[in-house]
Coordinates of C-alpha atoms and ligand atoms in Angstrom, one line a residue:
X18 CA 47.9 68.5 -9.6
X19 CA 46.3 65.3 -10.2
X20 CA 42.8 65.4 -12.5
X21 CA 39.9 63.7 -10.2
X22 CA 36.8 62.6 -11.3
X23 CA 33.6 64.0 -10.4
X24 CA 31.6 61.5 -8.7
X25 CA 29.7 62.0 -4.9
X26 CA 31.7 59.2 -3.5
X27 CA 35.3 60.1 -4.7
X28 CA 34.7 63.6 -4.0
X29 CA 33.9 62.8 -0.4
X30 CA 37.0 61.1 -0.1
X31 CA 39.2 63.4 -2.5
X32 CA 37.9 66.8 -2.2
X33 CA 39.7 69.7 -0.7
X34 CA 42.8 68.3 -0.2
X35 CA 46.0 67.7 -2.4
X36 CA 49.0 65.1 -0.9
X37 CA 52.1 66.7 -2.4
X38 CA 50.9 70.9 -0.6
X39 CA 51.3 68.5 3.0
X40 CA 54.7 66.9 2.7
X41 CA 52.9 63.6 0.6
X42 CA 50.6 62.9 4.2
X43 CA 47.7 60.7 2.6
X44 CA 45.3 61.8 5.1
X45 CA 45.1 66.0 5.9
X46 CA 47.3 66.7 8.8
X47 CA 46.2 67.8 11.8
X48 CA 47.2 72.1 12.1
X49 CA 47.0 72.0 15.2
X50 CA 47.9 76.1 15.5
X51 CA 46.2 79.1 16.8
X52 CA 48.4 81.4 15.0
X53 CA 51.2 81.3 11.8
X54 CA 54.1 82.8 11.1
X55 CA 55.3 86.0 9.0
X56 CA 58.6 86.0 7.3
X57 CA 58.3 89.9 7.1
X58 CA 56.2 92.2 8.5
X59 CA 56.1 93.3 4.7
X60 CA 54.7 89.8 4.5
X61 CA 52.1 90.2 7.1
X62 CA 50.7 93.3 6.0
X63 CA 49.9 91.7 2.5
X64 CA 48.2 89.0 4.0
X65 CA 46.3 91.0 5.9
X66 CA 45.4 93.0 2.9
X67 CA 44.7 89.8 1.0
X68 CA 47.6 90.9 -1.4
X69 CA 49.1 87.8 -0.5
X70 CA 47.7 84.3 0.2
X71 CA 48.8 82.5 3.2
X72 CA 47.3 82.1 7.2
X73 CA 46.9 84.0 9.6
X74 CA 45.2 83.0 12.7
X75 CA 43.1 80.4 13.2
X76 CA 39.8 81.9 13.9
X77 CA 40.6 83.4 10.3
X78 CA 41.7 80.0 8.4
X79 CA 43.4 77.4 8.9
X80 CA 44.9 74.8 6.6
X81 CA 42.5 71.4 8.2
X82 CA 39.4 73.1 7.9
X83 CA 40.3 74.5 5.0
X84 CA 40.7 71.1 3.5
X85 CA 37.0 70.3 5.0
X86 CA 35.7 73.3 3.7
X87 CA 36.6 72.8 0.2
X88 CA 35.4 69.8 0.5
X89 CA 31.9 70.4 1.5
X90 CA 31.6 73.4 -1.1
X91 CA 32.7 70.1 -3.5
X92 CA 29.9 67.6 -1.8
X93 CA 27.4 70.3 -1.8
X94 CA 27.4 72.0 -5.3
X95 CA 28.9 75.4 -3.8
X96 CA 30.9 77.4 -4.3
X97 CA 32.7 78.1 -0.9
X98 CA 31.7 76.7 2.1
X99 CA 32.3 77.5 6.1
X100 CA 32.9 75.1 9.6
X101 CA 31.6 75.9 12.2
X102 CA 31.7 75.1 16.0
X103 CA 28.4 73.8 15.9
X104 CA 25.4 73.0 13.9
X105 CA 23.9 76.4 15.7
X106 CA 26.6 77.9 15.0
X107 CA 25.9 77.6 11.7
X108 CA 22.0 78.2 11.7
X109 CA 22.5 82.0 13.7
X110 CA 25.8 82.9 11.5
X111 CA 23.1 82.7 8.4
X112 CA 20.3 84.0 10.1
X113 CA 22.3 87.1 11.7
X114 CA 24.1 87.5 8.3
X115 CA 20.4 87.8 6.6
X116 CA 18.2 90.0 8.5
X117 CA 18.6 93.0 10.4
X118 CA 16.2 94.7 13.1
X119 CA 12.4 94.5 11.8
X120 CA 13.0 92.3 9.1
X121 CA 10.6 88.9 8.3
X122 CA 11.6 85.2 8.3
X123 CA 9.2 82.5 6.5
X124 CA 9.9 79.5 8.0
X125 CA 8.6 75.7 7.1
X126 CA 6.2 74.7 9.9
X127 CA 8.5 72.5 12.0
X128 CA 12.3 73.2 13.0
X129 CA 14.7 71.9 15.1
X130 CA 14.2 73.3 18.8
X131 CA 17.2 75.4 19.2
X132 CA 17.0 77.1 15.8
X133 CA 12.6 77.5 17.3
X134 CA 14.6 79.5 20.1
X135 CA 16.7 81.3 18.3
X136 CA 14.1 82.5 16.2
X137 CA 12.1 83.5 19.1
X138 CA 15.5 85.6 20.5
X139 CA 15.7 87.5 17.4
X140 CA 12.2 88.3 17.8
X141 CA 12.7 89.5 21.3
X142 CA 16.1 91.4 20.9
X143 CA 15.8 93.1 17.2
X144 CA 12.4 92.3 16.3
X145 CA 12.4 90.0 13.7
X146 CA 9.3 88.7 13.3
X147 CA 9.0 85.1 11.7
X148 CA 5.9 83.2 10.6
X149 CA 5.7 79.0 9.8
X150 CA 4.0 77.9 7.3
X151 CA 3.7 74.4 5.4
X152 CA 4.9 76.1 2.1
X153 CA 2.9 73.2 0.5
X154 CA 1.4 75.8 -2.7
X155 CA 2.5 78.9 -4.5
X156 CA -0.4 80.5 -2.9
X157 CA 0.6 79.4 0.8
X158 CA 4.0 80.9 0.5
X159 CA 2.9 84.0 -1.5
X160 CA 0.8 85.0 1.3
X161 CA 3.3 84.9 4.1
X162 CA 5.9 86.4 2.2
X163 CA 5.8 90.4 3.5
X164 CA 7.6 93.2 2.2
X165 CA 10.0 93.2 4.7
X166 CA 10.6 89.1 4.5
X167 CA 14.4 88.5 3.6
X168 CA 14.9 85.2 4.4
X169 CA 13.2 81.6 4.0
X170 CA 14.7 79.3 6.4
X171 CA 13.3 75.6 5.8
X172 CA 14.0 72.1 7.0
X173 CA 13.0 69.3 5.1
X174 CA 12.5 66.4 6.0
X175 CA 11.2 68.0 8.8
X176 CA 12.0 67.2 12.0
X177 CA 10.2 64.8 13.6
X178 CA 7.2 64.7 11.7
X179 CA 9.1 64.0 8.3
X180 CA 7.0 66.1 6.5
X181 CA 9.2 67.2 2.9
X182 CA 8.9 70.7 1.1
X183 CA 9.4 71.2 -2.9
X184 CA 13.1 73.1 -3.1
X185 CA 12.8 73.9 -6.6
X186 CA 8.9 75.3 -6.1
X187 CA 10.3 77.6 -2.9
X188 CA 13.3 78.8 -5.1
X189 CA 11.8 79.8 -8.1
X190 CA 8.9 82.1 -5.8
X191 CA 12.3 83.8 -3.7
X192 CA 14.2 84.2 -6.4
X193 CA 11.8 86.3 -8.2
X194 CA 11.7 88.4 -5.2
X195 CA 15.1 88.9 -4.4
X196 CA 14.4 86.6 -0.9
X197 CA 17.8 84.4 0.5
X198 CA 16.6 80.5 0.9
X199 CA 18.2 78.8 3.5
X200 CA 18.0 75.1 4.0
X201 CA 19.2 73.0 7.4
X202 CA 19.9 69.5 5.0
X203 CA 20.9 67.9 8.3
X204 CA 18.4 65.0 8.2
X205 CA 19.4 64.4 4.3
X206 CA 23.1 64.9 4.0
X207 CA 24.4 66.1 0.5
X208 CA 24.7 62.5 -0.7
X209 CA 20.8 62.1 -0.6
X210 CA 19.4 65.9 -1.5
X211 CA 21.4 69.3 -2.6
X212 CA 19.6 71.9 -2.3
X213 CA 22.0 74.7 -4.2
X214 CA 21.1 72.5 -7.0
X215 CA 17.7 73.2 -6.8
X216 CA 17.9 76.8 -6.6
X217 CA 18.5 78.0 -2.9
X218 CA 20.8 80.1 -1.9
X219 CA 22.7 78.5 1.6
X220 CA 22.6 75.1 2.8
X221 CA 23.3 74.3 6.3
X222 CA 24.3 70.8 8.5
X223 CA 24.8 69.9 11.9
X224 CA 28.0 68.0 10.8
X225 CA 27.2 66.7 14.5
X226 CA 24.7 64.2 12.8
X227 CA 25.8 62.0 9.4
X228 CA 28.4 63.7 8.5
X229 CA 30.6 63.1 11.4
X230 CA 28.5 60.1 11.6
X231 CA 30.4 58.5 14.7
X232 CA 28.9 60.6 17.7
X233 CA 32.2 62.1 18.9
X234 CA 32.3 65.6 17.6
X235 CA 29.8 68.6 17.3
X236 CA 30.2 70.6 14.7
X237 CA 28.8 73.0 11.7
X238 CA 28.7 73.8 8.1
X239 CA 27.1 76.1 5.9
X240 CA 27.9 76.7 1.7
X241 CA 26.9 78.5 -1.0
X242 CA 27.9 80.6 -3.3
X243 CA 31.4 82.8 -3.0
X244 CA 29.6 85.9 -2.5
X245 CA 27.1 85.0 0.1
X246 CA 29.7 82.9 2.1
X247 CA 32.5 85.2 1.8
X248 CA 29.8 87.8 3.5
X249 CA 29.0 85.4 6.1
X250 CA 33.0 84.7 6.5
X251 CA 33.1 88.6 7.5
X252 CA 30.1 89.2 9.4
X253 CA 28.8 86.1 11.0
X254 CA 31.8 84.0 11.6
X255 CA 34.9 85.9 11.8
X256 CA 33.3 88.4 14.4
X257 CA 31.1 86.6 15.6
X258 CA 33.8 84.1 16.6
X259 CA 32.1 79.9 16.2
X260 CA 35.1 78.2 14.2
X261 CA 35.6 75.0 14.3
X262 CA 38.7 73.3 15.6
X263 CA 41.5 71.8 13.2
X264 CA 40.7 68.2 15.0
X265 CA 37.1 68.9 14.5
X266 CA 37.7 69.4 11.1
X267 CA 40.0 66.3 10.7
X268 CA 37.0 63.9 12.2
X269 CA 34.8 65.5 9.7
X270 CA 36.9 65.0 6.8
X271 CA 37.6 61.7 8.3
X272 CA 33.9 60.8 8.4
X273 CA 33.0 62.3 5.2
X274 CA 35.1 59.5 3.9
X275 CA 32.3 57.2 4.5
X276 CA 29.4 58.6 4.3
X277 CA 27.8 57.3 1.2
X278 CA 28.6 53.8 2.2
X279 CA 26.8 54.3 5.5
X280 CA 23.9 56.2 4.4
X281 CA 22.8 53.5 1.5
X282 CA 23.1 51.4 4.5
X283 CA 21.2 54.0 7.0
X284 CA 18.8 54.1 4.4
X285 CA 18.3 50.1 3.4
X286 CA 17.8 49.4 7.4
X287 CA 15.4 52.4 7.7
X288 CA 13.5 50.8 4.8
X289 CA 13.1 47.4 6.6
X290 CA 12.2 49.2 9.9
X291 CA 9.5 51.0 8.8
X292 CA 8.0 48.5 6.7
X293 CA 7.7 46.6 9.8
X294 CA 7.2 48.8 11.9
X295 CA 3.9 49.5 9.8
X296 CA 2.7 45.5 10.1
X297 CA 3.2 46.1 13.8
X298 CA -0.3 45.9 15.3
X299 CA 1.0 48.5 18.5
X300 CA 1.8 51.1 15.9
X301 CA -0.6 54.1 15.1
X302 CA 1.1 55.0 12.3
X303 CA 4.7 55.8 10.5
X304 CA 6.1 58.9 9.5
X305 CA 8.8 58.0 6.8
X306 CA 9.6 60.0 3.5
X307 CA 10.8 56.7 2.1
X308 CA 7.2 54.8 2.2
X309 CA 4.8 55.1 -0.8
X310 CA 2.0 55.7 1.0
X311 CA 3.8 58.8 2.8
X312 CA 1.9 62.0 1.7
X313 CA 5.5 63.5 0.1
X314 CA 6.7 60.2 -1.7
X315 CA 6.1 62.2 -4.8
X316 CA 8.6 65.2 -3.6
X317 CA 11.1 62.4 -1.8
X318 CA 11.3 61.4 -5.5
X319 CA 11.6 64.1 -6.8
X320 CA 14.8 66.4 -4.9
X321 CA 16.0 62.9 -2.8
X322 CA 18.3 60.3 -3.3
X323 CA 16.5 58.0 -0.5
X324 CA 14.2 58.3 1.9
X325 CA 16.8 58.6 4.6
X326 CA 17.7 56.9 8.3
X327 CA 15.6 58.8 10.3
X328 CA 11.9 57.5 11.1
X329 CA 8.7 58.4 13.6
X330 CA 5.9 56.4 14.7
X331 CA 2.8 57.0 16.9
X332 CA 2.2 53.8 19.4
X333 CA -1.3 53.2 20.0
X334 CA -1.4 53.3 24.6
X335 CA -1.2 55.8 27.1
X336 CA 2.1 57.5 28.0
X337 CA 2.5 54.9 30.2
X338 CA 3.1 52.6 27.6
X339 CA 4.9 53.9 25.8
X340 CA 7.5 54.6 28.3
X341 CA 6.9 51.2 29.3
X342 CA 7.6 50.4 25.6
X343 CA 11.1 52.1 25.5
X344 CA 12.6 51.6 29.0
X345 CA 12.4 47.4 27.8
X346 CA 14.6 48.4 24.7
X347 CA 17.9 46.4 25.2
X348 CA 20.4 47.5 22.2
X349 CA 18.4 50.4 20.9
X350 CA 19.9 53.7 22.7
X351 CA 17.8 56.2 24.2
X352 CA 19.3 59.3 23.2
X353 CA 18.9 62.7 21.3
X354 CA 21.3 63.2 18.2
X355 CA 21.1 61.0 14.9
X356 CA 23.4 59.9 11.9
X357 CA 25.5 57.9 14.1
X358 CA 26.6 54.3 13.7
X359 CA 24.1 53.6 16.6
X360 CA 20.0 52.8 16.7
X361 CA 18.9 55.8 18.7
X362 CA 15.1 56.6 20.3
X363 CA 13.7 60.0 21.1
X364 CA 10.8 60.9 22.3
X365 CA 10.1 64.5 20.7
X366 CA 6.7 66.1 23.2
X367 CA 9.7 66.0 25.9
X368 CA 13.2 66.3 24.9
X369 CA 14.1 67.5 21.4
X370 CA 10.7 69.7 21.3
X371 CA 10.2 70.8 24.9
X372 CA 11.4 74.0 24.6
X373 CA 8.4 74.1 21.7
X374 CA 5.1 75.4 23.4
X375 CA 2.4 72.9 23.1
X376 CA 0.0 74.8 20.7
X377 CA 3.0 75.0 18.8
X378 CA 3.6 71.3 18.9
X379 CA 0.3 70.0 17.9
X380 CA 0.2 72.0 14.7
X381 CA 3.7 70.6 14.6
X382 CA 1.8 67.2 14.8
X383 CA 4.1 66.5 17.6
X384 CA 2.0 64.3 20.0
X385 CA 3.0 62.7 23.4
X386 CA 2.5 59.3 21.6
X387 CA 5.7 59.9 18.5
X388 CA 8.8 58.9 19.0
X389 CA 11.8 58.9 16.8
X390 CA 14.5 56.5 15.5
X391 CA 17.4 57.3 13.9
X392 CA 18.3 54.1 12.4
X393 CA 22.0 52.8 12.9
X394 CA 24.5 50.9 11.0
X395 CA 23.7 47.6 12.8
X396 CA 21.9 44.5 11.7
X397 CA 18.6 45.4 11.1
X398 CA 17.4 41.9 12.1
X399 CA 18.6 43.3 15.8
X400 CA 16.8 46.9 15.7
X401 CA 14.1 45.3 14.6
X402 CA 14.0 42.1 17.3
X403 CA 14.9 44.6 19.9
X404 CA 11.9 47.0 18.8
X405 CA 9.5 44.3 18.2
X406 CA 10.0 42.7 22.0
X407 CA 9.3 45.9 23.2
X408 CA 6.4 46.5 21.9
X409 CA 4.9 43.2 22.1
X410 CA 5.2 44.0 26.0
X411 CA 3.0 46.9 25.6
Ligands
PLP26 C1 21.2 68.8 15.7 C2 20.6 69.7 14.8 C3 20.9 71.1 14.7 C4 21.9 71.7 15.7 O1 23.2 71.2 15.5 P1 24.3 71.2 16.7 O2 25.4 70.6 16.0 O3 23.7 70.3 17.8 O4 24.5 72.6 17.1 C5 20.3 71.9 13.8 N1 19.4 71.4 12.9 C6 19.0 70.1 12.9 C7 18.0 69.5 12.0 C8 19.6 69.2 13.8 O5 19.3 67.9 13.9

């Protein structure tokens, strides 16, 4: 086996996967297989027992998103990592895997709808309470943690408000108490933040988002350690049943081929945007972790590469406006999702957050007025002419 070097970049292309083990195919070969074949049934029963190496089934392993997988534990900093059939997949195999009936979440103030309803099921069906909280000081997140809280489950940035939470500071107060942190690191990708590296125990991605980064595929990933994702492996995935398919996996590796060149560009044209975005006299104001004057620069610096593609704004009007405001948008795409090569528009209050009740969603600091970009791979000169007509019209 050829020695690689250790850089972000070359992993992301490199990682997982050797030539020579796939009859010299550059690229990973597409296995497309539910099941494999035993020589023996002596054979079989030793790779059932683990005696042996080899596949089994696909639901079990298969040799394309095994490639992916290795190559994410790589990107990330893990040990092991796990695909999965989507990013919510992913966010209930390690939630499951963590708490069991009458246990405590701690949750950062802010998540992404689904995983806000999947909490809320857990509540319902095996009553596992969760509280959110900003986790902004030791104090804040000593006082929510209970006896029975097992897991911490945190997004940041935080969708959509872009609000950031200190890793390392959450990490050091779990650790000491024995408490699993789990991170969604959708919005940031494991070429901008890494947060195994800063003490947490399992990092999760829509794969849907960046690191597909194309908009044709939906998909999950979780890693971590081998102990904690081998557990996962048993409970939450194999049983539980949300693989990934080998194509799946093969877009994924495929796009993880890029994706530091297209998040340093994400990231450059998110810059521009919101820069002018706050000159903009229609704008209230601009929620982006890459501007000084945001009130998490300081922790942006600190656990980020960049301040990433994604960026919300509050437009001074009515509703009316702002509608007004987006419906003019010519080349900018209204759409939910983010990460791909695309400018796409949101509007939080009634898509992405509606299932969100709206108590909840003001101390979200989720008004009727934000809206959010995820800033594409085009020109920014054209996101921003196409932005700046429509709010001129406003
Ligand atoms: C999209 C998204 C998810 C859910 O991922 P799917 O691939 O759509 O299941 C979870 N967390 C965040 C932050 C997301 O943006």
């Amino acid at each position: 086996m050829k020695k690689k070097t250790s850089r972000f970049e070359t992993k992301a292309i490199h990682g997982g996967y050797e030539p020579n083990e796939h009859f010299d195919s550059l690229t990973p070969p597409i296995y497309q297989t539910s099941t494999f074949t035993f020589s023996s049934l002596d054979e079989g029963a030793n790779r059932f027992s683990g005696e042996e190496e080899g596949f089994i089934y696909s639901r079990i392993s298969n040799p394309t998103v095994d490639a992916l997988e290795k190559r994410v534990a790589e990107l990330e900093g893990g040990e092991k990592a796990l695909a999965f059939s989507s990013g919510m997949a992913a966010v209930s195999a390690a939630l499951i895997g963590f708490t069991k009936k009458e246990d405590h979440i701690l949750c950062s103030k802010g998540v992404y709808g689904c995983t806000f309803g999947l909490l809320q099921l857990l509540k319902e069906k095996y009553n596992i309470d969760h509280t959110f909280s900003s986790l902004d000081t030791p104090e804040e997140i000593i006082s929510n943690i209970r006896s029975n809280t097992t897991c911490i489950y945190i997004e940041t940035p935080i969708n959509p408000t872009m609000r950031l939470i200190d890793l390392e500071k959450v990490a050091s107060i779990a650790k000491e108490r024995g408490i699993k942190v789990i991170v969604d690191n959708t919005f940031s990708t494991p070429y901008l933040q890494q947060p195994l590296k800063k003490g947490c125990d399992i990092v999760i991605h829509s794969a849907t988002k960046f690191i597909g980064g194309h908009g044709d595929v939906i998909a999950g990933l979780l890693a971590g350690n081998e102990e904690i994702v081998t557990y996962l492996k048993k409970t939450a995935q194999k049983d539980i049943g949300g693989v990934l398919s080998p194509f799946d996996a093969w877009l994924l590796l495929r796009g993880l081929k890029t994706l530091a060149v297209r998040m340093d560009r994400h990231c450059e044209n998110a810059e521009k945007i919101a820069t002018e975005l706050k000159k903009h006299s229609k704008i209230q104001r601009v929620y982006f972790p890459g501007d000084q004057d945001h009130p998490d620069y300081s922790i942006m610096q600190k656990q980020m590469k960049k301040g990433g593609g994604l960026i919300s704004f509050e437009v001074k009007g009515t509703l009316e406006d702002i509608k007004k405001m987006v419906d003019q948008l010519k080349m900018v795409r209204i759409a939910v999702s983010l990460g791909d090569a695309e400018t796409l528009i949101q509007h939080p209050a009634s898509m992405t957050h509606a299932v969100v009740p709206e108590e909840e969603r003001k101390e979200m600091a989720i008004s009727a007025r934000l809206l959010r970009l995820s800033i594409g791979l085009e020109a920014w000169e054209d996101i921003w002419e196409d932005l700046e007509e429509a709010l001129d019209s406003i």
